Amino acid sequence: MDKIIKKPDILLLILSGAALLISILNPFPLPFDAAWIAIILCGIPILLEAAEGLITAFDIKADVLVSLALIASVCIGEYFAAGEVAFIMQIGALLEDLTVAKARAGIERLIQLTPQTARILPDPDTGSEKIVPAEEVRAGDLLRVLPGEMIPVDGVITSGETSIDQSVMTGEPLPVDKRAGDEVFSGTVNQFNVFEMRAVKVGADSSIQRMIQLVQSADAQKAKIVRTADRWATWIVVAALTAALLTGLYTGEMIRAVTILVVFCPCALVLATPTAIMAAIGNAARHGFLVKEGDALEKLASVRTIAFDKTGTLTYGRPQVSVVESFHKDLSKDRLYALAAAAEQFSEHPLGRAVVRCYKESFPNDPDLMPAAHFQMIPGRGVTAQVEGKEILAGSQEMLSERGISLPRELSETETDYMRQGNTLIYIAVSGQPAGLIALADMIRPESEEMIRRCSALDVQPILLTGDQQDTANSIAEKLQITEVHARCLPEDKLRWIRDCQEQQEKKPVCMIGDGVNDAPALKMADVGIAMGGVGSDIAIEAADIALVEDQIEDLPHLLALSRRMMTTIRCDLALSMGLNLLAVLLAIAGVLDPVTGALVHNAGSVLVILNSALLLKYKT
């Protein structure tokens, strides 16, 4: 179970540090050596942990050598040396614990998205219904879903037309029109009309339950990086005991053997990784990155592949009007735009609201819309309204065809180009005549292109994983110069791609960047998950290792470069600490150092490590 930092832990360290100062400075007489306070408060937990590891699993960690040095120092009366070693080790443990995130709430939030009830129609002839818990629905049951309700299970629509917000599953920014025969997924939301559906996948087989299972399994498979000192603990213990034993036998001086154990303690090794990580986390925070998992930056330094979600990550995640085109000779583009916005002003559909919003943004000096009367919304088709005495139709091509309105033949090629570029089209008819179209698209963030270029310059390959259609994904990828694209991805598809990529690259770390609930399993499975914190869902943020607080994605290359500089700093710290330890061991063998001076020398190594790591706070790319 993860250790949680508490105020009493910090208070005990403060008391231990004060006790060591009193022990060495001796400002006033005490009936006992004040270092005993540090030995008891900091040393006993180390002894217990070392004993538990040895007894239960014969697990030799750095704590074993520290325990030996502590016991040996106490046995010969060098209490300050014993207390100082224990104190430094607990400082290192505190820094490590501060860098470890406690982010398990994401799974609980995901469970809250699970539909609680369902409306079952036991008798299709009478149409009577009863509300039951969603887990009681069985495959083949006929269900009714009202506007605004969450779909309880996976199934197929049997009657009715509506639009479904399925961003929770696919990340698509716009609702998807559905009619009889179309599939719907649990956890998605019915936007407009009542419809009936037949249950196909229920219980643990439903989409939302499978996503919860994916997040849980991915979390279980994600291994933590082992502390550097613990990786080498067995060899350090063997080398220290051998050197101490041979020196004691050869010289006959027990104090030299104890000094070797003291200076061999891997305090600087313990501090090397967490101090560098803490400094790098501070640097990242100033650039808008909240690093939640302590080992995330360590893994990010080795990343050579980054998978990007599209909606809300590389794009803004909301539709914007990209083109207004009039093919009516007596109707200007601005006039067509004004008529369409007036007709859409009462629409609840995201596309209609986008037209109104963008019109007001385009004409800030004249934001008032023309009055509209006889408004009618036709789910899955569009809207109709009377504006200045003219009947305005704004909707799909099928809607115009049903009213006997034919679009110009020469429009087909232009229409294909717009759709290939990822646009959604709204066709406009005025008084029964085709008048023009409005193209809407999820606009690319202006900083995305430069960010992708800088990542590529760092030898990191960008990949696009999106739930959008293939044409839309290809259009975005082409503009951003991303060569590998995977479209129409459900949560399990993204997770599967992350897992396959890790296996193909011989377990080299893979990074995933996303913002939606549907990205949570992939964010959790990836070696490093980065969530868009501003627009991102709470669940995606909880699943990720790093949150981008202000959604300023242009600083991602800085984070990559920072992680690599951090690893360089850690290697320098390790080399410095091991070199100083080796020198101290040689001096201890020669009898130049006693346990107290040995403790101070290896404490100086710890200070140098901290100072070197602190330089990361000022690092700039």
Coordinates of C-alpha atoms in Angstrom, one line a residue, residues 199-565:
A199 CA -30.4 -4.6 -25.8
V200 CA -27.4 -6.5 -27.3
K201 CA -24.5 -6.3 -24.8
V202 CA -25.3 -6.0 -21.1
G203 CA -23.6 -6.0 -17.8
A204 CA -19.9 -6.5 -17.9
D205 CA -20.0 -6.7 -21.7
S206 CA -21.4 -3.2 -22.2
S207 CA -19.0 -0.5 -23.5
I208 CA -18.8 1.6 -20.3
Q209 CA -18.1 -1.4 -18.1
R210 CA -15.4 -2.6 -20.5
M211 CA -13.8 0.8 -20.3
I212 CA -13.7 0.6 -16.5
Q213 CA -12.1 -2.8 -16.8
L214 CA -9.5 -1.5 -19.2
V215 CA -8.5 1.4 -16.9
Q216 CA -8.2 -1.0 -13.9
S217 CA -6.2 -3.6 -15.8
A218 CA -3.9 -1.0 -17.4
D219 CA -3.3 0.5 -13.9
A220 CA -2.3 -2.9 -12.6
Q221 CA 0.1 -3.6 -15.4
K222 CA 2.0 -0.3 -15.1
A223 CA 5.2 -1.0 -13.2
K224 CA 7.0 1.6 -11.0
I225 CA 10.7 2.4 -11.4
V226 CA 12.8 1.0 -8.6
R227 CA 14.9 3.3 -6.5
T228 CA 18.4 3.5 -7.9
A229 CA 20.0 2.6 -4.6
D230 CA 17.8 -0.4 -4.3
R231 CA 18.8 -1.7 -7.7
W232 CA 22.4 -1.9 -6.6
A233 CA 21.6 -2.7 -2.9
T234 CA 22.8 -6.3 -3.0
W235 CA 26.2 -5.4 -4.5
I236 CA 26.6 -2.4 -2.2
V237 CA 25.9 -4.6 0.9
V238 CA 28.3 -7.3 -0.2
A239 CA 31.0 -4.8 -1.0
A240 CA 30.6 -2.9 2.3
L241 CA 30.6 -6.0 4.5
T242 CA 33.6 -7.4 2.6
A243 CA 35.6 -4.2 2.9
A244 CA 34.6 -3.7 6.6
L245 CA 35.4 -7.3 7.5
L246 CA 38.8 -7.5 5.8
T247 CA 39.8 -4.1 7.2
G248 CA 38.8 -5.1 10.7
L249 CA 40.6 -8.4 10.5
Y250 CA 43.7 -6.8 8.9
T251 CA 44.0 -3.8 11.2
G252 CA 42.3 -5.2 14.3
E253 CA 40.5 -1.8 14.7
M254 CA 36.8 -2.1 14.9
I255 CA 36.3 1.6 14.5
R256 CA 37.7 1.5 11.0
A257 CA 35.2 -1.3 10.0
V258 CA 32.3 0.8 11.4
T259 CA 33.5 3.9 9.6
I260 CA 33.5 1.9 6.3
L261 CA 29.9 0.9 6.9
V262 CA 28.9 4.5 7.6
V263 CA 30.6 6.1 4.6
F264 CA 29.4 3.2 2.4
C265 CA 25.7 4.1 3.2
P266 CA 24.0 5.1 -0.1
C267 CA 22.5 8.4 1.2
A268 CA 23.6 10.4 -1.8
L269 CA 22.4 7.5 -4.1
V270 CA 19.1 7.7 -2.4
L271 CA 18.9 11.5 -2.8
A272 CA 20.1 11.5 -6.5
T273 CA 16.9 10.5 -8.2
P274 CA 14.2 12.2 -6.0
T275 CA 16.0 15.6 -5.7
A276 CA 16.5 15.8 -9.5
I277 CA 12.9 14.7 -10.0
M278 CA 11.6 17.3 -7.5
A279 CA 13.6 20.1 -9.2
A280 CA 12.4 19.0 -12.6
I281 CA 8.8 18.9 -11.4
G282 CA 9.2 22.5 -10.1
N283 CA 10.5 23.6 -13.5
A284 CA 7.7 21.8 -15.3
A285 CA 5.1 23.5 -13.1
R286 CA 6.3 26.9 -14.2
H287 CA 5.6 25.8 -17.8
G288 CA 2.1 24.6 -16.9
F289 CA 2.7 20.9 -16.4
L290 CA 1.4 19.3 -13.2
V291 CA 3.6 16.1 -12.7
K292 CA 1.6 13.7 -10.7
E293 CA 3.6 10.4 -10.9
G294 CA 7.2 10.7 -9.6
D295 CA 8.7 8.4 -12.3
A296 CA 6.8 10.0 -15.2
L297 CA 9.7 12.3 -16.2
E298 CA 12.2 9.4 -15.8
K299 CA 10.2 7.4 -18.3
L300 CA 9.5 10.4 -20.6
A301 CA 13.3 10.9 -21.1
S302 CA 13.3 7.6 -23.1
V303 CA 10.1 8.2 -25.1
R304 CA 10.5 8.0 -28.8
T305 CA 6.8 7.7 -29.7
I306 CA 3.9 10.1 -28.7
A307 CA 0.3 9.2 -29.5
F308 CA -1.9 12.2 -29.8
D309 CA -5.7 12.3 -29.5
K310 CA -7.2 14.8 -31.9
T311 CA -10.3 16.4 -30.4
G312 CA -9.4 18.9 -27.6
T313 CA -5.7 18.1 -27.8
L314 CA -4.5 19.1 -31.3
T315 CA -7.7 20.9 -32.0
Y316 CA -10.0 23.1 -29.9
G317 CA -12.7 20.4 -29.5
R318 CA -15.6 22.5 -30.6
P319 CA -17.0 23.2 -34.2
Q320 CA -16.1 26.4 -35.9
V321 CA -17.5 27.8 -39.1
S322 CA -14.7 27.4 -41.7
V323 CA -16.5 28.3 -44.9
V324 CA -19.7 30.1 -45.9
E325 CA -20.5 29.7 -49.6
S326 CA -23.4 31.1 -51.5
F327 CA -24.5 29.8 -54.9
H328 CA -27.5 32.2 -55.1
K329 CA -26.6 35.1 -57.4
D330 CA -28.8 37.6 -55.4
L331 CA -27.5 36.5 -52.0
S332 CA -24.1 37.5 -50.6
K333 CA -22.2 35.3 -48.2
D334 CA -22.8 37.6 -45.3
R335 CA -26.5 37.8 -46.0
L336 CA -26.7 34.0 -46.3
Y337 CA -24.7 33.7 -43.0
A338 CA -27.1 36.1 -41.2
L339 CA -30.2 34.2 -42.5
A340 CA -28.7 30.8 -41.4
A341 CA -27.8 32.2 -37.9
A342 CA -31.3 33.6 -37.4
A343 CA -32.9 30.3 -38.4
E344 CA -30.6 28.4 -36.0
Q345 CA -30.9 30.7 -33.0
F346 CA -33.4 28.4 -31.2
S347 CA -31.6 25.2 -32.1
E348 CA -30.3 22.9 -29.4
H349 CA -28.0 21.0 -31.8
P350 CA -24.2 21.8 -31.3
L351 CA -23.8 22.6 -35.0
G352 CA -26.7 25.1 -34.9
R353 CA -25.3 26.7 -31.7
A354 CA -21.9 26.8 -33.4
V355 CA -23.3 28.7 -36.4
V356 CA -24.9 31.3 -34.0
R357 CA -21.8 31.6 -31.9
C358 CA -19.4 32.0 -34.8
Y359 CA -21.7 34.6 -36.5
K360 CA -21.7 36.7 -33.4
E361 CA -17.9 36.4 -33.2
S362 CA -17.5 37.4 -36.9
F363 CA -19.8 40.4 -36.5
P364 CA -19.1 41.8 -33.0
N365 CA -20.4 45.2 -34.0
D366 CA -23.8 43.8 -35.1
P367 CA -24.4 40.7 -32.9
D368 CA -28.2 40.9 -32.9
L369 CA -29.9 38.2 -34.9
M370 CA -32.9 38.8 -37.1
P371 CA -36.2 37.6 -35.5
A372 CA -37.3 34.1 -36.5
A373 CA -40.8 32.6 -36.4
H374 CA -42.4 29.2 -36.8
F375 CA -39.1 27.5 -35.7
Q376 CA -39.1 23.7 -36.0
M377 CA -36.3 21.3 -35.3
I378 CA -36.2 18.0 -37.1
P379 CA -33.8 15.6 -35.3
G380 CA -31.3 14.0 -37.6
R381 CA -32.2 16.5 -40.4
G382 CA -32.0 20.2 -39.4
V383 CA -34.2 23.2 -38.7
T384 CA -36.8 25.3 -40.5
A385 CA -37.9 28.9 -39.6
Q386 CA -39.4 32.0 -41.0
V387 CA -37.0 34.9 -41.3
E388 CA -38.1 38.2 -42.8
G389 CA -41.0 36.4 -44.4
K390 CA -38.8 33.8 -46.1
E391 CA -38.8 30.1 -45.3
I392 CA -35.2 29.1 -44.3
L393 CA -34.1 25.5 -44.2
A394 CA -30.8 24.7 -42.7
G395 CA -29.8 21.0 -42.4
S396 CA -28.6 17.9 -44.3
Q397 CA -28.8 17.1 -47.9
E398 CA -31.5 14.5 -47.1
M399 CA -33.6 17.2 -45.6
L400 CA -33.5 19.4 -48.7
S401 CA -34.2 16.3 -50.9
E402 CA -37.3 15.4 -48.8
R403 CA -38.6 18.9 -49.5
G404 CA -38.0 18.5 -53.3
I405 CA -35.0 20.9 -53.3
S406 CA -32.1 19.8 -55.6
L407 CA -28.6 21.0 -55.1
P408 CA -26.5 22.2 -58.1
R409 CA -24.7 19.3 -59.8
E410 CA -21.4 21.2 -59.9
L411 CA -21.5 21.3 -56.1
S412 CA -20.7 17.6 -55.7
E413 CA -16.9 18.0 -56.3
T414 CA -16.7 21.0 -53.9
E415 CA -18.7 19.1 -51.4
T416 CA -16.4 16.1 -51.5
D417 CA -13.4 18.4 -51.0
Y418 CA -14.9 20.0 -47.9
M419 CA -15.8 16.6 -46.4
R420 CA -12.3 15.2 -47.2
Q421 CA -10.9 18.1 -45.2
G422 CA -12.9 17.1 -42.2
N423 CA -15.8 19.6 -42.5
T424 CA -19.4 18.9 -41.6
L425 CA -21.8 20.6 -44.0
I426 CA -25.1 22.5 -43.4
Y427 CA -27.0 23.2 -46.6
I428 CA -29.2 26.3 -46.7
A429 CA -32.4 26.8 -48.8
V430 CA -34.3 30.1 -49.0
S431 CA -38.0 30.1 -50.1
G432 CA -37.7 26.6 -51.6
Q433 CA -34.5 27.3 -53.5
P434 CA -30.9 26.1 -52.8
A435 CA -29.0 29.1 -51.6
G436 CA -25.6 27.9 -50.2
L437 CA -23.8 26.0 -47.5
I438 CA -21.9 26.4 -44.3
A439 CA -18.9 24.2 -43.5
L440 CA -17.9 23.6 -39.9
A441 CA -14.8 21.9 -38.6
D442 CA -13.0 21.3 -35.4
M443 CA -10.2 23.9 -35.8
I444 CA -6.6 23.0 -35.2
R445 CA -4.8 24.9 -32.4
P446 CA -2.4 27.3 -34.0
E447 CA 0.5 26.1 -31.8
S448 CA 0.0 22.4 -32.8
E449 CA 2.0 22.5 -36.0
E450 CA 5.1 24.1 -34.4
M451 CA 4.8 21.7 -31.4
I452 CA 4.8 18.7 -33.7
R453 CA 7.8 20.0 -35.7
R454 CA 9.8 20.5 -32.5
C455 CA 8.9 17.1 -31.2
S456 CA 10.1 15.5 -34.4
A457 CA 13.3 17.5 -34.1
L458 CA 13.8 15.8 -30.7
D459 CA 13.6 12.4 -32.5
V460 CA 10.1 11.7 -31.2
Q461 CA 7.6 10.3 -33.7
P462 CA 4.0 11.7 -33.5
I463 CA 1.1 9.3 -34.0
L464 CA -2.6 10.3 -34.4
L465 CA -5.2 8.2 -32.5
T466 CA -8.7 9.4 -32.9
G467 CA -12.3 8.3 -32.8
D468 CA -13.1 10.6 -35.8
Q469 CA -13.8 9.4 -39.3
Q470 CA -10.8 8.5 -41.6
D471 CA -11.2 11.6 -43.9
T472 CA -11.2 14.0 -40.9
A473 CA -8.2 12.3 -39.3
N474 CA -6.2 12.3 -42.6
S475 CA -7.0 16.0 -43.1
I476 CA -5.7 17.0 -39.7
A477 CA -2.7 14.7 -39.9
E478 CA -1.7 16.2 -43.3
K479 CA -1.9 19.7 -42.0
L480 CA 0.3 18.8 -39.0
Q481 CA 2.7 16.6 -41.0
I482 CA 1.8 13.5 -39.0
T483 CA 2.5 10.4 -41.1
E484 CA 0.9 7.6 -39.1
V485 CA -2.9 7.9 -38.5
H486 CA -5.4 5.5 -36.8
A487 CA -9.0 6.7 -37.1
R488 CA -12.4 5.4 -35.8
C489 CA -10.7 4.3 -32.5
L490 CA -12.7 3.1 -29.6
P491 CA -11.1 3.1 -26.1
E492 CA -10.1 -0.5 -26.4
D493 CA -8.5 0.2 -29.9
K494 CA -6.3 3.0 -28.4
L495 CA -5.3 0.8 -25.5
R496 CA -4.5 -2.1 -27.8
W497 CA -2.4 0.2 -30.0
I498 CA -0.4 1.4 -27.0
R499 CA 0.2 -2.1 -25.8
D500 CA 1.3 -3.3 -29.3
C501 CA 3.6 -0.4 -29.7
Q502 CA 5.3 -1.1 -26.4
E503 CA 5.8 -4.7 -27.4
Q504 CA 7.1 -3.9 -30.9
Q505 CA 9.6 -1.3 -29.5
E506 CA 11.0 -3.8 -27.0
K507 CA 9.2 -2.1 -24.1
K508 CA 10.6 1.3 -24.9
P509 CA 8.3 3.9 -23.2
V510 CA 5.4 5.2 -25.1
C511 CA 3.6 8.5 -24.3
M512 CA -0.1 9.2 -24.8
I513 CA -1.7 12.7 -24.8
G514 CA -5.5 13.1 -24.6
D515 CA -8.3 14.9 -22.9
G516 CA -11.5 12.7 -23.0
V517 CA -13.0 9.9 -20.9
N518 CA -12.4 7.7 -23.9
D519 CA -8.7 8.3 -23.6
A520 CA -8.5 7.2 -20.0
P521 CA -7.5 3.5 -20.6
A522 CA -4.8 4.5 -23.1
L523 CA -3.5 7.2 -20.7
K524 CA -3.3 4.7 -17.9
M525 CA -1.6 2.0 -20.1
A526 CA 0.9 4.3 -21.7
D527 CA 4.3 4.6 -19.9
V528 CA 3.6 8.3 -19.6
G529 CA 0.1 9.7 -19.9
I530 CA -0.4 13.4 -20.4
A531 CA -4.0 14.9 -20.0
M532 CA -5.2 18.3 -21.1
G533 CA -6.1 19.8 -17.7
G534 CA -8.1 22.8 -18.9
V535 CA -10.6 21.2 -21.2
G536 CA -9.9 17.6 -20.3
S537 CA -12.3 15.4 -18.4
D538 CA -11.7 14.8 -14.7
I539 CA -11.3 11.1 -15.4
A540 CA -8.6 11.6 -18.1
I541 CA -6.7 13.9 -15.7
E542 CA -6.9 11.3 -12.9
A543 CA -5.7 8.5 -15.2
A544 CA -2.7 10.5 -16.5
D545 CA 0.7 10.9 -15.0
I546 CA 1.0 14.6 -16.0
A547 CA -1.7 17.2 -16.5
L548 CA -1.3 20.2 -18.8
V549 CA -3.0 22.8 -16.6
E550 CA -3.6 25.6 -19.1
D551 CA -3.7 23.4 -22.3
Q552 CA -0.6 25.2 -23.6
I553 CA 0.5 22.3 -25.6
E554 CA 3.3 24.2 -27.3
D555 CA 5.5 23.6 -24.2
L556 CA 5.5 19.8 -24.7
P557 CA 9.0 19.9 -26.4
H558 CA 10.3 21.7 -23.4
L559 CA 9.0 18.9 -21.1
L560 CA 10.7 16.3 -23.3
A561 CA 14.0 18.2 -23.2
L562 CA 13.7 18.8 -19.5
S563 CA 13.2 15.1 -18.8
R564 CA 16.3 14.2 -20.7
R565 CA 18.3 16.9 -18.9

